[in-house]
mmCIF file of C-alpha atoms in Angstrom:
data_model
loop_
_atom_site.group_PDB
_atom_site.id
_atom_site.type_symbol
_atom_site.label_atom_id
_atom_site.label_comp_id
_atom_site.label_asym_id
_atom_site.label_seq_id
_atom_site.Cartn_x
_atom_site.Cartn_y
_atom_site.Cartn_z
ATOM 1 C CA MET A 1 21.406 48.141 20.993
ATOM 2 C CA SER A 2 19.717 48.784 17.693
ATOM 3 C CA ILE A 3 17.700 46.299 15.175
ATOM 4 C CA GLU A 4 21.357 45.889 13.165
ATOM 5 C CA SER A 5 23.189 44.283 16.189
ATOM 6 C CA ILE A 6 20.192 42.093 16.914
ATOM 7 C CA LYS A 7 20.520 40.792 14.022
ATOM 8 C CA LYS A 8 23.872 40.555 13.379
ATOM 9 C CA ALA A 9 23.182 38.365 17.570
ATOM 10 C CA LEU A 10 20.379 36.233 16.041
ATOM 11 C CA GLU A 11 23.457 35.251 13.113
ATOM 12 C CA ASN A 12 24.175 32.412 16.324
ATOM 13 C CA VAL A 13 21.739 31.007 16.955
ATOM 14 C CA LYS A 14 21.420 27.612 14.915
ATOM 15 C CA TYR A 15 17.500 26.520 13.670
ATOM 16 C CA PRO A 16 17.214 22.877 15.357
ATOM 17 C CA GLY A 17 18.432 20.274 13.463
ATOM 18 C CA PHE A 18 20.410 22.157 10.096
ATOM 19 C CA SER A 19 23.127 24.938 10.810
ATOM 20 C CA LYS A 20 21.818 27.717 9.127
ATOM 21 C CA SER A 21 20.710 31.100 11.412
ATOM 22 C CA ILE A 22 17.654 31.482 11.670
ATOM 23 C CA ILE A 23 18.940 35.031 10.043
ATOM 24 C CA ASP A 24 20.101 33.032 7.172
ATOM 25 C CA PHE A 25 16.478 31.191 6.528
ATOM 26 C CA GLY A 26 14.817 34.394 7.090
ATOM 27 C CA PHE A 27 13.086 33.222 9.450
ATOM 28 C CA VAL A 28 12.897 36.581 11.717
ATOM 29 C CA LYS A 29 10.249 38.493 10.346
ATOM 30 C CA ASP A 30 9.932 41.658 12.833
ATOM 31 C CA ILE A 31 12.223 42.962 15.419
ATOM 32 C CA LYS A 32 11.259 46.472 17.748
ATOM 33 C CA LEU A 33 12.829 47.551 19.719
ATOM 34 C CA ASP A 34 12.114 49.812 22.527
ATOM 35 C CA LYS A 35 14.476 50.672 25.028
ATOM 36 C CA GLU A 36 15.483 47.462 27.183
ATOM 37 C CA ALA A 37 12.490 45.555 25.735
ATOM 38 C CA CYS A 38 12.760 43.716 22.377
ATOM 39 C CA SER A 39 9.425 41.956 20.634
ATOM 40 C CA ILE A 40 10.321 39.665 17.029
ATOM 41 C CA LEU A 41 8.210 38.148 14.785
ATOM 42 C CA LEU A 42 9.631 34.219 13.633
ATOM 43 C CA ASP A 43 8.172 32.856 10.704
ATOM 44 C CA ILE A 44 9.622 28.933 10.993
ATOM 45 C CA THR A 45 8.023 26.367 8.856
ATOM 46 C CA SER A 46 7.849 23.962 12.047
ATOM 47 C CA THR A 47 4.989 22.822 13.692
ATOM 48 C CA ALA A 48 6.360 20.777 16.788
ATOM 49 C CA LYS A 49 6.888 22.263 19.688
ATOM 50 C CA GLU A 50 10.501 21.295 20.926
ATOM 51 C CA VAL A 51 11.153 23.603 17.522
ATOM 52 C CA GLU A 52 10.013 26.441 18.959
ATOM 53 C CA ASP A 53 10.982 25.832 22.691
ATOM 54 C CA GLU A 54 14.820 25.369 21.376
ATOM 55 C CA LEU A 55 14.351 29.093 19.575
ATOM 56 C CA ARG A 56 13.208 30.340 23.299
ATOM 57 C CA ARG A 57 15.640 28.728 24.973
ATOM 58 C CA GLU A 58 18.729 30.040 22.949
ATOM 59 C CA ILE A 59 16.954 33.800 21.713
ATOM 60 C CA PRO A 60 17.544 35.101 24.699
ATOM 61 C CA LYS A 61 20.825 33.732 25.399
ATOM 62 C CA VAL A 62 22.504 35.711 22.216
ATOM 63 C CA LEU A 63 20.331 39.403 23.143
ATOM 64 C CA PRO A 64 21.813 38.767 27.797
ATOM 65 C CA ASN A 65 20.835 42.466 27.884
ATOM 66 C CA LEU A 66 17.018 42.650 26.496
ATOM 67 C CA ASN A 67 13.685 41.850 28.074
ATOM 68 C CA VAL A 68 13.009 39.417 24.959
ATOM 69 C CA THR A 69 9.123 38.646 24.015
ATOM 70 C CA LEU A 70 8.946 36.469 20.887
ATOM 71 C CA PHE A 71 6.214 35.528 18.592
ATOM 72 C CA PHE A 72 6.048 32.537 16.875
ATOM 73 C CA ASN A 73 3.337 31.848 13.326
ATOM 74 C CA LYS A 74 4.136 28.762 11.984
ATOM 75 C CA PRO A 75 1.751 26.211 10.721
ATOM 76 C CA LYS A 76 -1.012 24.197 12.031
ATOM 77 C CA GLU A 77 -0.236 21.642 14.215
ATOM 78 C CA GLU A 78 -0.370 17.364 12.628
ATOM 79 C CA VAL A 79 -2.645 15.501 13.450
ATOM 80 C CA GLN A 80 -1.262 12.213 15.014
ATOM 81 C CA LYS A 81 -2.512 8.945 13.631
ATOM 82 C CA SER A 82 -2.445 5.421 13.895
ATOM 83 C CA ASN A 83 0.570 3.733 11.624
ATOM 84 C CA SER A 84 -1.378 0.894 11.117
ATOM 85 C CA VAL A 85 -0.784 -1.463 7.676
ATOM 86 C CA SER A 86 -1.656 -4.359 6.128
ATOM 87 C CA GLY A 87 -0.020 -6.419 3.965
ATOM 88 C CA GLN A 88 4.178 -6.559 3.996
ATOM 89 C CA ASN A 89 6.598 -3.799 5.693
ATOM 90 C CA ILE A 90 10.820 -5.075 5.914
ATOM 91 C CA VAL A 91 11.553 -1.390 7.896
ATOM 92 C CA PRO A 92 7.776 -0.720 9.963
ATOM 93 C CA GLN A 93 9.984 1.843 11.518
ATOM 94 C CA ILE A 94 9.503 4.244 9.190
ATOM 95 C CA LYS A 95 5.957 5.489 9.178
ATOM 96 C CA LYS A 96 5.913 7.126 6.184
ATOM 97 C CA ILE A 97 7.851 5.895 2.255
ATOM 98 C CA VAL A 98 6.837 8.361 -0.472
ATOM 99 C CA MET A 99 8.194 7.244 -4.055
ATOM 100 C CA VAL A 100 8.967 9.472 -6.300
ATOM 101 C CA SER A 101 9.075 8.614 -9.710
ATOM 102 C CA SER A 102 8.607 9.701 -13.482
ATOM 103 C CA GLY A 103 8.132 7.798 -16.059
ATOM 104 C CA LYS A 104 10.969 8.526 -18.426
ATOM 105 C CA GLY A 105 15.072 10.111 -17.248
ATOM 106 C CA GLY A 106 16.246 13.584 -17.274
ATOM 107 C CA VAL A 107 13.007 15.521 -16.078
ATOM 108 C CA GLY A 108 14.520 16.314 -12.586
ATOM 109 C CA LYS A 109 13.350 13.443 -10.313
ATOM 110 C CA SER A 110 16.422 13.423 -8.006
ATOM 111 C CA THR A 111 16.851 17.205 -7.386
ATOM 112 C CA THR A 112 13.020 17.259 -6.865
ATOM 113 C CA THR A 113 13.577 14.835 -4.197
ATOM 114 C CA VAL A 114 16.059 16.243 -2.870
ATOM 115 C CA ASN A 115 14.729 19.634 -1.956
ATOM 116 C CA LEU A 116 10.934 18.473 -2.009
ATOM 117 C CA ALA A 117 12.956 15.943 1.279
ATOM 118 C CA ILE A 118 15.229 18.821 3.221
ATOM 119 C CA ALA A 119 11.576 21.677 2.046
ATOM 120 C CA THR A 120 10.175 18.633 4.835
ATOM 121 C CA ALA A 121 12.770 18.029 7.159
ATOM 122 C CA MET A 122 12.719 22.396 7.660
ATOM 123 C CA GLN A 123 9.402 22.115 8.320
ATOM 124 C CA GLY A 124 9.520 19.675 11.224
ATOM 125 C CA LYS A 125 10.175 16.187 9.965
ATOM 126 C CA LYS A 126 12.846 13.017 10.289
ATOM 127 C CA VAL A 127 13.509 12.500 6.863
ATOM 128 C CA GLY A 128 15.769 10.327 4.813
ATOM 129 C CA ILE A 129 16.252 10.022 0.604
ATOM 130 C CA LEU A 130 16.800 5.884 -0.419
ATOM 131 C CA ASP A 131 18.553 6.627 -3.609
ATOM 132 C CA ALA A 132 17.141 3.857 -5.350
ATOM 133 C CA ASP A 133 18.074 4.636 -8.434
ATOM 134 C CA ILE A 134 20.421 2.135 -8.434
ATOM 135 C CA TYR A 135 21.544 2.785 -12.628
ATOM 136 C CA GLY A 136 22.241 6.659 -11.960
ATOM 137 C CA PRO A 137 22.437 6.942 -8.581
ATOM 138 C CA ASN A 138 22.926 10.773 -8.334
ATOM 139 C CA ILE A 139 21.723 11.745 -4.946
ATOM 140 C CA PRO A 140 25.046 11.769 -3.151
ATOM 141 C CA ARG A 141 26.266 14.423 -5.471
ATOM 142 C CA MET A 142 23.204 16.733 -4.759
ATOM 143 C CA MET A 143 22.992 15.796 -0.985
ATOM 144 C CA GLY A 144 27.364 16.916 -1.224
ATOM 145 C CA VAL A 145 28.158 13.322 0.280
ATOM 146 C CA ASN A 146 29.729 12.516 -2.574
ATOM 147 C CA GLY A 147 33.554 10.204 -1.696
ATOM 148 C CA GLN A 148 31.850 10.135 2.176
ATOM 149 C CA GLU A 149 33.196 6.435 4.307
ATOM 150 C CA VAL A 150 29.988 4.464 5.069
ATOM 151 C CA GLU A 151 30.143 3.736 8.895
ATOM 152 C CA VAL A 152 28.848 0.099 9.043
ATOM 153 C CA VAL A 153 27.190 -0.952 13.034
ATOM 154 C CA GLY A 154 27.421 -4.345 13.829
ATOM 155 C CA ASN A 155 26.349 -5.710 10.389
ATOM 156 C CA LYS A 156 24.241 -2.608 8.842
ATOM 157 C CA ALA A 157 25.642 0.845 7.079
ATOM 158 C CA LYS A 158 24.177 3.088 8.810
ATOM 159 C CA PRO A 159 23.123 6.476 6.596
ATOM 160 C CA LEU A 160 25.411 9.805 6.022
ATOM 161 C CA ASN A 161 24.025 12.420 7.398
ATOM 162 C CA ALA A 162 23.149 16.083 4.791
ATOM 163 C CA PHE A 163 21.350 19.452 5.352
ATOM 164 C CA GLY A 164 18.976 17.562 8.611
ATOM 165 C CA VAL A 165 18.788 14.129 5.751
ATOM 166 C CA ASP A 166 19.742 10.588 5.997
ATOM 167 C CA VAL A 167 20.273 10.052 3.558
ATOM 168 C CA MET A 168 21.671 6.316 1.430
ATOM 169 C CA SER A 169 22.522 5.306 -2.262
ATOM 170 C CA MET A 170 24.079 2.761 -4.318
ATOM 171 C CA GLY A 171 26.397 5.770 -5.145
ATOM 172 C CA VAL A 172 28.441 5.473 -1.548
ATOM 173 C CA LEU A 173 29.008 1.863 -1.729
ATOM 174 C CA MET A 174 30.372 2.109 -4.925
ATOM 175 C CA LYS A 175 33.254 3.377 -6.893
ATOM 176 C CA GLU A 176 32.723 6.853 -8.788
ATOM 177 C CA GLY A 177 32.086 6.108 -12.162
ATOM 178 C CA GLU A 178 31.181 2.259 -11.960
ATOM 179 C CA ALA A 179 29.044 0.392 -14.299
ATOM 180 C CA VAL A 180 26.566 -1.315 -12.722
ATOM 181 C CA ILE A 181 25.703 -3.638 -15.136
ATOM 182 C CA TRP A 182 22.996 -5.928 -13.394
ATOM 183 C CA ARG A 183 19.902 -7.962 -14.536
ATOM 184 C CA GLY A 184 16.589 -7.774 -13.133
ATOM 185 C CA ALA A 185 17.003 -10.023 -10.200
ATOM 186 C CA MET A 186 19.772 -8.239 -9.087
ATOM 187 C CA ILE A 187 18.363 -4.839 -9.607
ATOM 188 C CA MET A 188 14.829 -6.464 -6.971
ATOM 189 C CA LYS A 189 17.195 -7.900 -4.342
ATOM 190 C CA ALA A 190 19.504 -4.629 -3.920
ATOM 191 C CA ILE A 191 16.293 -2.366 -2.944
ATOM 192 C CA GLN A 192 15.910 -4.660 -0.238
ATOM 193 C CA GLN A 193 18.686 -4.946 0.872
ATOM 194 C CA LEU A 194 19.001 -1.209 0.290
ATOM 195 C CA LEU A 195 16.062 -0.992 2.668
ATOM 196 C CA ARG A 196 16.860 -4.280 5.694
ATOM 197 C CA ASP A 197 20.036 -3.916 5.974
ATOM 198 C CA ILE A 198 20.500 0.260 6.427
ATOM 199 C CA LEU A 199 20.276 1.355 10.035
ATOM 200 C CA TRP A 200 17.582 2.997 8.904
ATOM 201 C CA GLU A 201 15.877 5.642 12.110
ATOM 202 C CA GLU A 202 12.619 6.077 13.293
ATOM 203 C CA LEU A 203 11.704 8.349 9.758
ATOM 204 C CA ASP A 204 8.778 9.818 9.759
ATOM 205 C CA ILE A 205 9.360 9.727 5.980
ATOM 206 C CA LEU A 206 11.889 8.559 3.539
ATOM 207 C CA PHE A 207 11.646 9.935 0.062
ATOM 208 C CA ILE A 208 12.762 6.705 -2.194
ATOM 209 C CA ASP A 209 14.279 8.214 -5.199
ATOM 210 C CA MET A 210 13.273 5.457 -8.286
ATOM 211 C CA PRO A 211 15.017 4.064 -11.150
ATOM 212 C CA PRO A 212 13.009 6.286 -14.602
ATOM 213 C CA GLY A 213 10.073 3.510 -16.228
ATOM 214 C CA THR A 214 7.920 0.884 -14.766
ATOM 215 C CA GLY A 215 9.758 -2.344 -14.083
ATOM 216 C CA ASP A 216 11.195 -4.553 -11.536
ATOM 217 C CA ALA A 217 12.390 -2.399 -9.084
ATOM 218 C CA GLN A 218 8.450 -0.427 -8.523
ATOM 219 C CA LEU A 219 6.962 -3.497 -7.587
ATOM 220 C CA THR A 220 10.145 -4.994 -5.184
ATOM 221 C CA LEU A 221 9.506 -1.753 -3.876
ATOM 222 C CA ALA A 222 5.663 -1.508 -3.280
ATOM 223 C CA GLN A 223 5.754 -6.042 -2.676
ATOM 224 C CA SER A 224 8.713 -4.450 0.037
ATOM 225 C CA VAL A 225 6.891 -1.566 1.880
ATOM 226 C CA PRO A 226 3.632 0.002 2.074
ATOM 227 C CA VAL A 227 3.632 3.149 0.133
ATOM 228 C CA SER A 228 2.274 6.196 1.850
ATOM 229 C CA ALA A 229 1.964 7.949 -1.076
ATOM 230 C CA GLY A 230 3.581 8.491 -5.745
ATOM 231 C CA ILE A 231 5.617 11.263 -6.993
ATOM 232 C CA ASN A 232 5.112 11.740 -10.604
ATOM 233 C CA VAL A 233 7.524 14.203 -11.601
ATOM 234 C CA THR A 234 7.377 14.644 -15.569
ATOM 235 C CA THR A 235 8.429 18.434 -18.449
ATOM 236 C CA PRO A 236 5.276 20.010 -18.971
ATOM 237 C CA GLN A 237 5.566 18.617 -23.285
ATOM 238 C CA HIS A 238 3.188 16.491 -24.161
ATOM 239 C CA VAL A 239 5.677 13.643 -25.001
ATOM 240 C CA ALA A 240 6.378 13.754 -21.606
ATOM 241 C CA LEU A 241 3.277 13.909 -20.478
ATOM 242 C CA ASP A 242 2.881 10.664 -22.155
ATOM 243 C CA ASP A 243 5.194 8.942 -20.375
ATOM 244 C CA SER A 244 4.186 10.383 -16.959
ATOM 245 C CA ARG A 245 0.373 8.482 -17.589
ATOM 246 C CA ARG A 246 2.299 5.296 -16.706
ATOM 247 C CA SER A 247 3.873 6.455 -13.873
ATOM 248 C CA LEU A 248 0.735 7.435 -12.441
ATOM 249 C CA ASP A 249 -1.097 4.361 -14.114
ATOM 250 C CA MET A 250 1.212 1.916 -12.255
ATOM 251 C CA PHE A 251 0.649 4.267 -8.641
ATOM 252 C CA GLN A 252 -3.028 2.883 -9.894
ATOM 253 C CA LYS A 253 -1.868 -0.601 -10.230
ATOM 254 C CA LEU A 254 0.360 -1.034 -6.773
ATOM 255 C CA HIS A 255 -2.620 0.444 -4.869
ATOM 256 C CA ILE A 256 -0.210 3.505 -4.075
ATOM 257 C CA PRO A 257 -2.637 6.507 -3.308
ATOM 258 C CA THR A 258 -1.368 8.985 -5.514
ATOM 259 C CA ALA A 259 -0.537 12.648 -4.074
ATOM 260 C CA GLY A 260 0.157 14.365 -7.005
ATOM 261 C CA ILE A 261 2.215 15.898 -9.906
ATOM 262 C CA ILE A 262 5.931 17.726 -10.310
ATOM 263 C CA GLU A 263 5.959 20.004 -13.599
ATOM 264 C CA ASN A 264 9.451 20.867 -13.505
ATOM 265 C CA MET A 265 11.232 22.912 -16.224
ATOM 266 C CA SER A 266 7.689 24.840 -16.427
ATOM 267 C CA GLY A 267 9.759 27.930 -17.163
ATOM 268 C CA PHE A 268 12.706 29.448 -17.095
ATOM 269 C CA ILE A 269 13.676 32.150 -14.952
ATOM 270 C CA CYS A 270 15.504 34.441 -16.402
ATOM 271 C CA PRO A 271 19.103 35.607 -13.812
ATOM 272 C CA ASN A 272 19.598 39.107 -15.173
ATOM 273 C CA CYS A 273 15.923 40.050 -15.355
ATOM 274 C CA ASN A 274 14.105 37.393 -12.776
ATOM 275 C CA THR A 275 11.071 37.099 -15.613
ATOM 276 C CA GLU A 276 9.888 34.018 -16.539
ATOM 277 C CA SER A 277 9.680 32.605 -20.053
ATOM 278 C CA ASP A 278 7.593 29.248 -20.356
ATOM 279 C CA ILE A 279 10.503 27.446 -23.099
ATOM 280 C CA PHE A 280 8.588 24.560 -23.136
ATOM 281 C CA GLY A 281 4.951 24.955 -22.380
ATOM 282 C CA LYS A 282 3.843 25.674 -18.825
ATOM 283 C CA GLY A 283 -0.011 24.293 -16.742
ATOM 284 C CA THR A 284 -0.174 21.489 -18.917
ATOM 285 C CA CYS A 285 -0.836 18.833 -16.386
ATOM 286 C CA GLU A 286 -3.115 20.254 -14.670
ATOM 287 C CA GLU A 287 -4.943 17.937 -17.323
ATOM 288 C CA LEU A 288 -2.920 15.056 -16.029
ATOM 289 C CA ALA A 289 -4.107 15.737 -13.317
ATOM 290 C CA LYS A 290 -7.636 15.796 -12.658
ATOM 291 C CA GLU A 291 -7.710 12.665 -15.224
ATOM 292 C CA TYR A 292 -6.016 11.364 -12.075
ATOM 293 C CA ASN A 293 -8.357 12.527 -9.834
ATOM 294 C CA THR A 294 -4.977 14.102 -7.907
ATOM 295 C CA GLN A 295 -2.910 17.763 -7.725
ATOM 296 C CA VAL A 296 -0.698 18.909 -8.940
ATOM 297 C CA LEU A 297 2.193 19.217 -5.983
ATOM 298 C CA GLY A 298 3.852 22.986 -7.436
ATOM 299 C CA ASN A 299 5.157 24.085 -11.216
ATOM 300 C CA LEU A 300 9.154 24.330 -10.745
ATOM 301 C CA PRO A 301 10.883 26.662 -13.022
ATOM 302 C CA ILE A 302 14.189 26.389 -15.023
ATOM 303 C CA GLU A 303 16.993 28.794 -12.305
ATOM 304 C CA PRO A 304 20.239 28.341 -13.142
ATOM 305 C CA ALA A 305 20.616 28.227 -9.583
ATOM 306 C CA ILE A 306 19.173 25.012 -9.579
ATOM 307 C CA ARG A 307 21.966 23.306 -11.998
ATOM 308 C CA LEU A 308 24.554 25.160 -9.712
ATOM 309 C CA GLY A 309 22.495 23.530 -6.387
ATOM 310 C CA GLY A 310 22.759 20.007 -8.092
ATOM 311 C CA ASP A 311 26.571 20.087 -9.277
ATOM 312 C CA SER A 312 28.331 21.691 -6.448
ATOM 313 C CA GLY A 313 25.690 19.266 -3.572
ATOM 314 C CA LYS A 314 23.869 23.278 -2.491
ATOM 315 C CA PRO A 315 20.178 22.317 -3.280
ATOM 316 C CA ILE A 316 18.812 25.225 -3.830
ATOM 317 C CA VAL A 317 15.849 24.805 -0.837
ATOM 318 C CA TYR A 318 18.502 24.923 1.449
ATOM 319 C CA PHE A 319 21.432 27.566 0.461
ATOM 320 C CA GLU A 320 18.468 30.282 -1.629
ATOM 321 C CA PRO A 321 15.511 29.917 0.893
ATOM 322 C CA GLU A 322 14.230 32.837 -0.699
ATOM 323 C CA SER A 323 14.127 32.838 -4.050
ATOM 324 C CA ILE A 324 11.158 31.527 -6.511
ATOM 325 C CA THR A 325 12.013 27.732 -7.141
ATOM 326 C CA ALA A 326 12.723 27.374 -3.109
ATOM 327 C CA LYS A 327 9.448 28.775 -2.239
ATOM 328 C CA ARG A 328 7.425 27.067 -4.683
ATOM 329 C CA TYR A 329 9.676 23.524 -3.260
ATOM 330 C CA MET A 330 8.079 24.707 0.625
ATOM 331 C CA MET A 331 4.491 24.773 -1.356
ATOM 332 C CA ALA A 332 4.463 21.870 -2.986
ATOM 333 C CA ALA A 333 6.289 20.058 0.994
ATOM 334 C CA ASP A 334 3.514 21.694 2.501
ATOM 335 C CA LYS A 335 0.604 20.191 0.393
ATOM 336 C CA LEU A 336 2.016 16.564 0.345
ATOM 337 C CA ILE A 337 2.983 17.223 4.059
ATOM 338 C CA SER A 338 -0.427 17.488 4.405
ATOM 339 C CA MET A 339 -1.808 14.771 2.041
ATOM 340 C CA LEU A 340 -0.075 12.550 4.221
ATOM 341 C CA ASP A 341 -1.699 13.722 7.577
ATOM 342 C CA ALA A 342 -5.138 13.561 6.214
ATOM 343 C CA GLN A 343 -3.948 9.972 5.431
ATOM 344 C CA ASP A 344 -7.053 6.938 7.064
ATOM 345 C CA GLU A 345 -4.766 3.880 7.432
ATOM 346 C CA ASP A 346 -6.381 1.632 5.682
ATOM 347 C CA GLU A 347 -5.465 3.045 1.958
ATOM 348 C CA VAL A 348 -1.917 1.910 2.707
ATOM 349 C CA SER A 349 -1.219 -1.841 2.390
ATOM 350 C CA ASN A 350 0.089 -3.681 -0.864
ATOM 351 C CA GLU A 351 -1.322 -6.429 0.801
ATOM 352 C CA ALA A 352 -3.414 -7.243 -2.837
ATOM 353 C CA ILE A 353 -0.091 -7.263 -4.424
ATOM 354 C CA GLN A 354 1.914 -9.726 -2.216
ATOM 355 C CA PRO A 355 3.407 -12.738 -5.040
ATOM 356 C CA ILE A 356 1.347 -16.053 -3.999
ATOM 357 C CA MET A 357 3.940 -17.812 -5.319
ATOM 358 C CA PRO A 358 6.070 -18.921 -2.346
ATOM 359 C CA ALA A 359 10.326 -18.190 -3.136
ATOM 360 C CA GLY A 360 12.092 -21.185 -5.840
ATOM 361 C CA VAL A 361 8.144 -22.376 -6.959
ATOM 362 C CA SER A 362 7.886 -21.683 -10.485
ATOM 363 C CA ALA A 363 4.737 -20.804 -11.705
ATOM 364 C CA CYS A 364 4.659 -23.208 -14.735
ATOM 365 C CA SER A 365 5.289 -26.095 -12.258
ATOM 366 C CA SER A 366 2.672 -28.347 -11.098
ATOM 367 C CA GLU A 367 3.168 -27.581 -7.775
ATOM 368 C CA GLY A 368 2.746 -23.691 -9.306
ATOM 369 C CA GLN A 369 -0.359 -24.770 -10.929
ATOM 370 C CA LYS A 370 -2.119 -26.047 -7.665
ATOM 371 C CA ILE A 371 -1.278 -23.014 -5.885
ATOM 372 C CA LYS A 372 -2.478 -20.755 -7.906
ATOM 373 C CA ALA A 373 -6.061 -22.995 -8.201
ATOM 374 C CA GLU A 374 -6.250 -22.821 -4.601
ATOM 375 C CA TYR A 375 -5.976 -18.734 -4.624
ATOM 376 C CA GLU A 376 -8.058 -18.742 -7.851
ATOM 377 C CA ALA A 377 -10.815 -20.721 -5.835
ATOM 378 C CA LYS A 378 -10.400 -18.912 -3.000
ATOM 379 C CA LYS A 379 -10.821 -15.307 -4.538
ATOM 380 C CA SER A 380 -13.949 -16.757 -6.202
ATOM 381 C CA ALA A 381 -15.562 -18.073 -2.961
ATOM 382 C CA GLY A 382 -14.971 -13.967 -1.505
ATOM 383 C CA SER A 383 -11.375 -14.792 0.509
ATOM 384 C CA CYS A 384 -8.920 -13.065 -0.224
ATOM 385 C CA GLY A 385 -6.039 -15.849 -0.636
ATOM 386 C CA SER A 386 -3.940 -14.595 1.855
ATOM 387 C CA GLY A 387 -4.958 -17.211 4.029
ATOM 388 C CA CYS A 388 -5.256 -14.694 6.619
ATOM 389 C CA GLY A 389 -9.113 -16.094 7.541
ATOM 390 C CA CYS A 390 -11.838 -13.867 6.387
ATOM 391 C CA ASN A 391 -13.597 -16.619 4.586
#
């Protein structure tokens, strides 16, 4: 056999959990052939032992006439941590929840969510996306699941799956083009239902694509589940950074650990000469990250393939993994995973932002005033006010 025929044979080996081969993903980095002996170096993105084990089983099957030796480069294996959290959690089967937010619309928040989620799945994580942008649910089109029917199991809807990622969105539950004209209370209820009434599996990470801004949807989500990390998506212009400050301030007020900032549209990559031009500026998020004691997860350029991939349901991370943008998304995903793996157990809690009024009780009523007075008295006495008996 020749090196080329070996590569051709390896096109039949799918990367575990995906429909693309290890050749398509560019994971085969070196092949050496010496008579009947062949050594192959693979640079994979997953730390999971079962991924390596499956590749060790499948690769020799497509090269039956060779004595195959495999070598793997892969990220350092994560340290397993407890998932104990305090406060309310209506989806305890999900280990980590990541809120992807922006101070304003049109900055590429959904594109970021899709590509970060797929990049994280490619690193061996079990990943889901919840499209909570009720007014503008674009995730189904970007993930190529537009128009697919949702299967109902019992009284719960089963998420769709694409590119190794579970997906649920109001966009697949409504008619295409139908307007959502809801008040805040209905949005709040819808978000809770998208968490509670969906048949989510046990996931390592659920990415939640939030509506732009800092309103009812963000507060409802934070009170319903302990959010492990918040990601702010922005563009380099200073007018966009003003809105980003509000989003980052929201993370602090809701006690959400900030994973970092994605500087989107950070430069333009010319499809003809492959040079990068800073048409909107670049690097302006570094100072903002320092101001809020966080990091820049990635500087993502404008590239025609990103727009084409979003419109056609072919995300750039999956379909062009060797592109500059895909590699930057992979680096951002790696930073996020490292932050989540290093997280202390007591960092994730929504106990402090739980509402103190029972459902149906007005804060202005006499009963509401009494509850508020008791709560304030407990706080003044050193109790947390939650009734846990700490004082």
